[in-house]
Every structure is written in structure tokens, then in C-alpha cells.
Coordinates of C-alpha atoms in Angstrom, one line a residue:
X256 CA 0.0 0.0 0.0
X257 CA 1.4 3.6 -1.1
X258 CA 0.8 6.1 1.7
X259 CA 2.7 7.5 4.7
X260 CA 3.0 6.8 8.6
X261 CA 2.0 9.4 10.6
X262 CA 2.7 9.2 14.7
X263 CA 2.2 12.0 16.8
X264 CA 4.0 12.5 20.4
X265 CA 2.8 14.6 23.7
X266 CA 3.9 14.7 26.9
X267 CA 1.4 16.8 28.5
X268 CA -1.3 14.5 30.3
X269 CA -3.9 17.4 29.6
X270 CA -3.3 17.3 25.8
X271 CA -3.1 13.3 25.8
X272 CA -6.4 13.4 27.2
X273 CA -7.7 15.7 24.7
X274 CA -6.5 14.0 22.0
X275 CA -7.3 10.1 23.0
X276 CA -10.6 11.9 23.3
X277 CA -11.2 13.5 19.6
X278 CA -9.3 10.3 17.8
X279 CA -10.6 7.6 19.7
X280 CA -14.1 8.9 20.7
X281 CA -15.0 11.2 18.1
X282 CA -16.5 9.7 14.5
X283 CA -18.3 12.4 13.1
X284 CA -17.3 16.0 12.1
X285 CA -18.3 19.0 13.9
X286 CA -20.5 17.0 16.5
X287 CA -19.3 18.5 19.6
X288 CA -19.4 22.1 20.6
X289 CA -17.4 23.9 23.3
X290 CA -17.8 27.8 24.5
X291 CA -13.9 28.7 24.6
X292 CA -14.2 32.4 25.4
X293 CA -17.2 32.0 28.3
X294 CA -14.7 33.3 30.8
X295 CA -13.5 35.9 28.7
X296 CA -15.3 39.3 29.7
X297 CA -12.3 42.1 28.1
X298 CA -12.7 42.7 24.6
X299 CA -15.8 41.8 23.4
X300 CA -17.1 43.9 20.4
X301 CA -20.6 42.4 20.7
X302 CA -22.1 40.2 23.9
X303 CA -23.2 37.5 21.8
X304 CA -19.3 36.8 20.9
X305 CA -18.5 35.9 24.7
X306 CA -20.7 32.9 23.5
X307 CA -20.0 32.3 20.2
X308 CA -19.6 28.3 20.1
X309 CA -16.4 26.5 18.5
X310 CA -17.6 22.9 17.0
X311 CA -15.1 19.9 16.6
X312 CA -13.8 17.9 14.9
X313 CA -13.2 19.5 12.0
X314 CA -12.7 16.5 10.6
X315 CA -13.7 12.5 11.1
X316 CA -10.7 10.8 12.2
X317 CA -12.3 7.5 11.7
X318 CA -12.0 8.4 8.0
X319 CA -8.6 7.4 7.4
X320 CA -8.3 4.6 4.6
X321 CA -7.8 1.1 5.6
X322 CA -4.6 0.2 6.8
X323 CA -3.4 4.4 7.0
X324 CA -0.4 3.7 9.4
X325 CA -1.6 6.5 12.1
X326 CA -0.5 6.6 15.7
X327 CA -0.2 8.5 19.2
X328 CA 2.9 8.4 21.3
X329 CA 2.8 9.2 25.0
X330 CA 5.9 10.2 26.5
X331 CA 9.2 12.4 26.3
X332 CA 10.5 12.7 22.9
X333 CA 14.1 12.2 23.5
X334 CA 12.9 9.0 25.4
X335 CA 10.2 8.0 23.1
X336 CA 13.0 8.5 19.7
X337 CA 16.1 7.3 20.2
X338 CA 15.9 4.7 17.3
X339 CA 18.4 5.8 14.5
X340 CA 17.5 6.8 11.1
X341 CA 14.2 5.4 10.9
X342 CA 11.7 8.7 9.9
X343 CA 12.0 10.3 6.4
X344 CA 9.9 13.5 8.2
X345 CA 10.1 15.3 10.9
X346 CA 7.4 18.0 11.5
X347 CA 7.6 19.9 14.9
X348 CA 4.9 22.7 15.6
X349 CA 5.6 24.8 18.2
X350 CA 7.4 22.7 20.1
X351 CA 11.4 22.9 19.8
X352 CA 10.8 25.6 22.9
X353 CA 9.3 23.2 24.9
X354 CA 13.0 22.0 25.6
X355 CA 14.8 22.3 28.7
X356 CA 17.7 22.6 26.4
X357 CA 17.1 23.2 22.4
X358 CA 20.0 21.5 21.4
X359 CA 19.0 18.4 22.5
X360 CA 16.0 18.4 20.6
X361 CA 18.2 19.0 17.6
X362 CA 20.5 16.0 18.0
X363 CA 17.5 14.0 18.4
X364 CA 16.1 15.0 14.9
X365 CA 19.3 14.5 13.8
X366 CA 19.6 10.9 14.5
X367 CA 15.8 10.0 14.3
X368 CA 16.1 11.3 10.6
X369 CA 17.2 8.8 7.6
X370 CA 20.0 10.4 5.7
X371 CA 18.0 12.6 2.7
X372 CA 15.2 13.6 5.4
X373 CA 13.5 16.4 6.2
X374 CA 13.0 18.2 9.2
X375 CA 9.6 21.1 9.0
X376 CA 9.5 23.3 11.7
X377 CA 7.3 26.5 12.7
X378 CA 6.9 28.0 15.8
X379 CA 8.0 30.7 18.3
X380 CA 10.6 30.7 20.7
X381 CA 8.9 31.0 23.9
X382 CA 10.6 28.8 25.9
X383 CA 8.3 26.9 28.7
X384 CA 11.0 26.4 31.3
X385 CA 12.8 29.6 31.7
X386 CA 13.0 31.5 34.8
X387 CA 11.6 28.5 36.2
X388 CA 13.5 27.8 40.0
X389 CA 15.3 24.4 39.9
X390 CA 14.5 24.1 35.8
X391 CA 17.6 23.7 33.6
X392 CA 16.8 26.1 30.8
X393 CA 18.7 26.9 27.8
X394 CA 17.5 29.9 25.9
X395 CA 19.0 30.0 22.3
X396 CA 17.9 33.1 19.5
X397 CA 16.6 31.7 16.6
X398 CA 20.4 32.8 15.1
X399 CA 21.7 30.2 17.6
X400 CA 19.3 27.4 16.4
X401 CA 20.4 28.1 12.6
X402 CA 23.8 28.3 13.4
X403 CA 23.7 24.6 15.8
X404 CA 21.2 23.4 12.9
X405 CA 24.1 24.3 10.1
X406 CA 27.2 23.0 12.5
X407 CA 25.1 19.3 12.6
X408 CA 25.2 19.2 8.6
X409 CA 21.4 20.6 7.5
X410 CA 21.2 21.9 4.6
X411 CA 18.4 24.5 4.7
X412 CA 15.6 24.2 1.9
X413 CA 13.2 27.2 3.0
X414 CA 13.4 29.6 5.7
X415 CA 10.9 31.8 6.6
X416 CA 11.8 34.1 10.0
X417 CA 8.6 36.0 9.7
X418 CA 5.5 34.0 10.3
X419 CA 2.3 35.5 11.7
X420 CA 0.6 32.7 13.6
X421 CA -1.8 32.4 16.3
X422 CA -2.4 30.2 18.9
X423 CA -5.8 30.1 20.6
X424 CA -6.9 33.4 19.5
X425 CA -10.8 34.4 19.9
X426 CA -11.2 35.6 16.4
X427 CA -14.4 37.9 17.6
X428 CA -12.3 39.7 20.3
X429 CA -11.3 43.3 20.3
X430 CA -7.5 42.0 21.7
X431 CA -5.8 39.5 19.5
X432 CA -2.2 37.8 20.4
X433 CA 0.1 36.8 17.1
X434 CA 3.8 35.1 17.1
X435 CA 5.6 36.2 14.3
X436 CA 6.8 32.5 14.1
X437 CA 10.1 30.9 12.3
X438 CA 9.3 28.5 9.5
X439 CA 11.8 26.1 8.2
X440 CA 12.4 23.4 6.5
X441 CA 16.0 21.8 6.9
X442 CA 17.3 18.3 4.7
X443 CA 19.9 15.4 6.6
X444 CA 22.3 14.8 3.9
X445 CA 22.3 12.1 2.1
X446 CA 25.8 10.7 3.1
X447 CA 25.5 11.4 6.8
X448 CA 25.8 8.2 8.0

């Protein structure tokens, strides 16, 4: 069968419970409906949009063909990858600043990666574990990333440093929060074994 294998990772128990929720209990689009912005009473151009219901899924993820290689991984994702050159993608979404140190994450990408794969990436660099007492945290610009990206042997395809991206944003409200977000998409050589 042609087709691609698709796994997804999280760590956060909150998120894992979301999403074993929407792929394992949910079989029909738009059937549930939540009121996100309920609590939200700044910012509202019109009362009805304190209300304003979001409906999900989006789509059915029972709709997948037969035998689509899908799957969810609970756990770290330096613990969960350590297998060498085994993925031909990696995409990360707003995640590499979830690391308690960045490079890490890089190294791990590096060796998860089969020689001639790709690594997408977009997201900010709001790191989730600085000025945290007793958390290691290693802040790195987005300059430091490239340059630690370039020094493994990437070879950059597309760059992007200026992508406007929200995340959670009540479209209806008078206050909006954007990331002006890095996107890139970085290629393991070939001969990098």
C-alpha cells in the first residue's frame, strides 16, 4: 500500500487526554461544541461573541483509509525517539521551545532522521521552562538554532523568519495575540551516516 506513517508525540497528560478523546471517541465531524471564550469578559465587540460556540472535529478521524499507518505516542520525545534513522519526516509545531535545552531536541532530529530527510518546523521561541526555579533552561535566539542546525550538517531548503501565527486566539475579540513564528524546512544529507 502507497501512503505514509504518521505518529504524533505529547507529553502533557492534559493534551493526551484531549487527543485520545477527539481520535478515539469522536466519528463524526463538527458533532461536539465547546464555549472557549465564556470566561473571557475584556474585549468583546458584541455580547453574543462571549458565547460564540467553536464545534469539533473539523474533521472525522475514523475516515482514514484502511490500513493508514496513524498513531499516538505518549511520553518524552528524547525518550520515546532514540531509534536511528528510521523517519524520512520530521514536523515539529511549536514545540522545539518546549526543551529544557534546544539542542537536545536537535540532535535527536538528527539521529531519528534517515540520511535525505527532512526536518519542517514553525513555531516561536517561547521557551516553557525559563525563569523556572530548579529548571535547567537553555535559551538560544533563533540565530543560535540556525547556526547549531548548520554546525550538525542541515542543509536549509526554505526559511521563513517572519511567520504571523496564532495560537488560541478568539477571532471575535477586540485583543488578539500573534507570534511572528520561524518556519523552516532543513534536509539530513544524504551521506551522513
Amino acid at each position: 500500500m502507497l501512503g505514509y506513517t504518521c505518529q504524533g508525540n505529547e507529553w502533557s497528560l492534559f493534551m493526551l487526554f484531549s487527543s485520545n478523546f477527539v481520535l478515539n471517541r469522536c466519528s463524526e465531524t463538527n458533532s461536539y461544541k465547546l464555549y472557549p471564550w465564556i470566561h473571557q469578559f475584556s474585549n468583546n465587540k458584541r455580547t453574543a461573541d462571549q458565547i460564540q460556540p467553536i464545534y469539533f472535529p473539523d474533521v472525522d478521524p475514523h475516515s482514514l483509509p484502511p490500513g493508514a499507518n496513524f498513531s499516538m505516542t505518549a511520553g518524552d520525545f528524547q525518550e520515546i525517539y532514540c531509534e536511528s534513522n528510521i523517519w524520512d519526516c520530521v514536523a515539529t509545531c511549536f514545540f522545539i521551545d518546549t526543551a529544557h535545552n534546544v539542542i537536545d531536541y536537535i540532535d535527536t532530529i538528527w539521529k531519528i532522521l534517515k540520511p535525505g530527510g527532512i526536518w519542517i518546523n514553525l513555531g516561536p521561541l517561547l521557551y516553557h521552562f525559563e525563569n523556572l526555579a530548579n529548571e535547567l533552561s537553555i535559551e538560544l535566539s533563533y540565530e543560535d538554532i540556525k547556526n547549531v542546525i548548520l554546525q550538525y550538517g542541515f542543509h536549509i531548503e526554505m526559511e521563513n523568519e517572519s511567520v504571523l501565527t496564532t495560537y488560541t486566539v478568539n477571532e471575535l475579540s477586540m485583543m488578539k495575540y500573534y507570534y511572528e513564528c520561524v518556519m523552516f524546512v532543513v534536509r539530513k544529507p544524504q551521506s551522513s551516516i
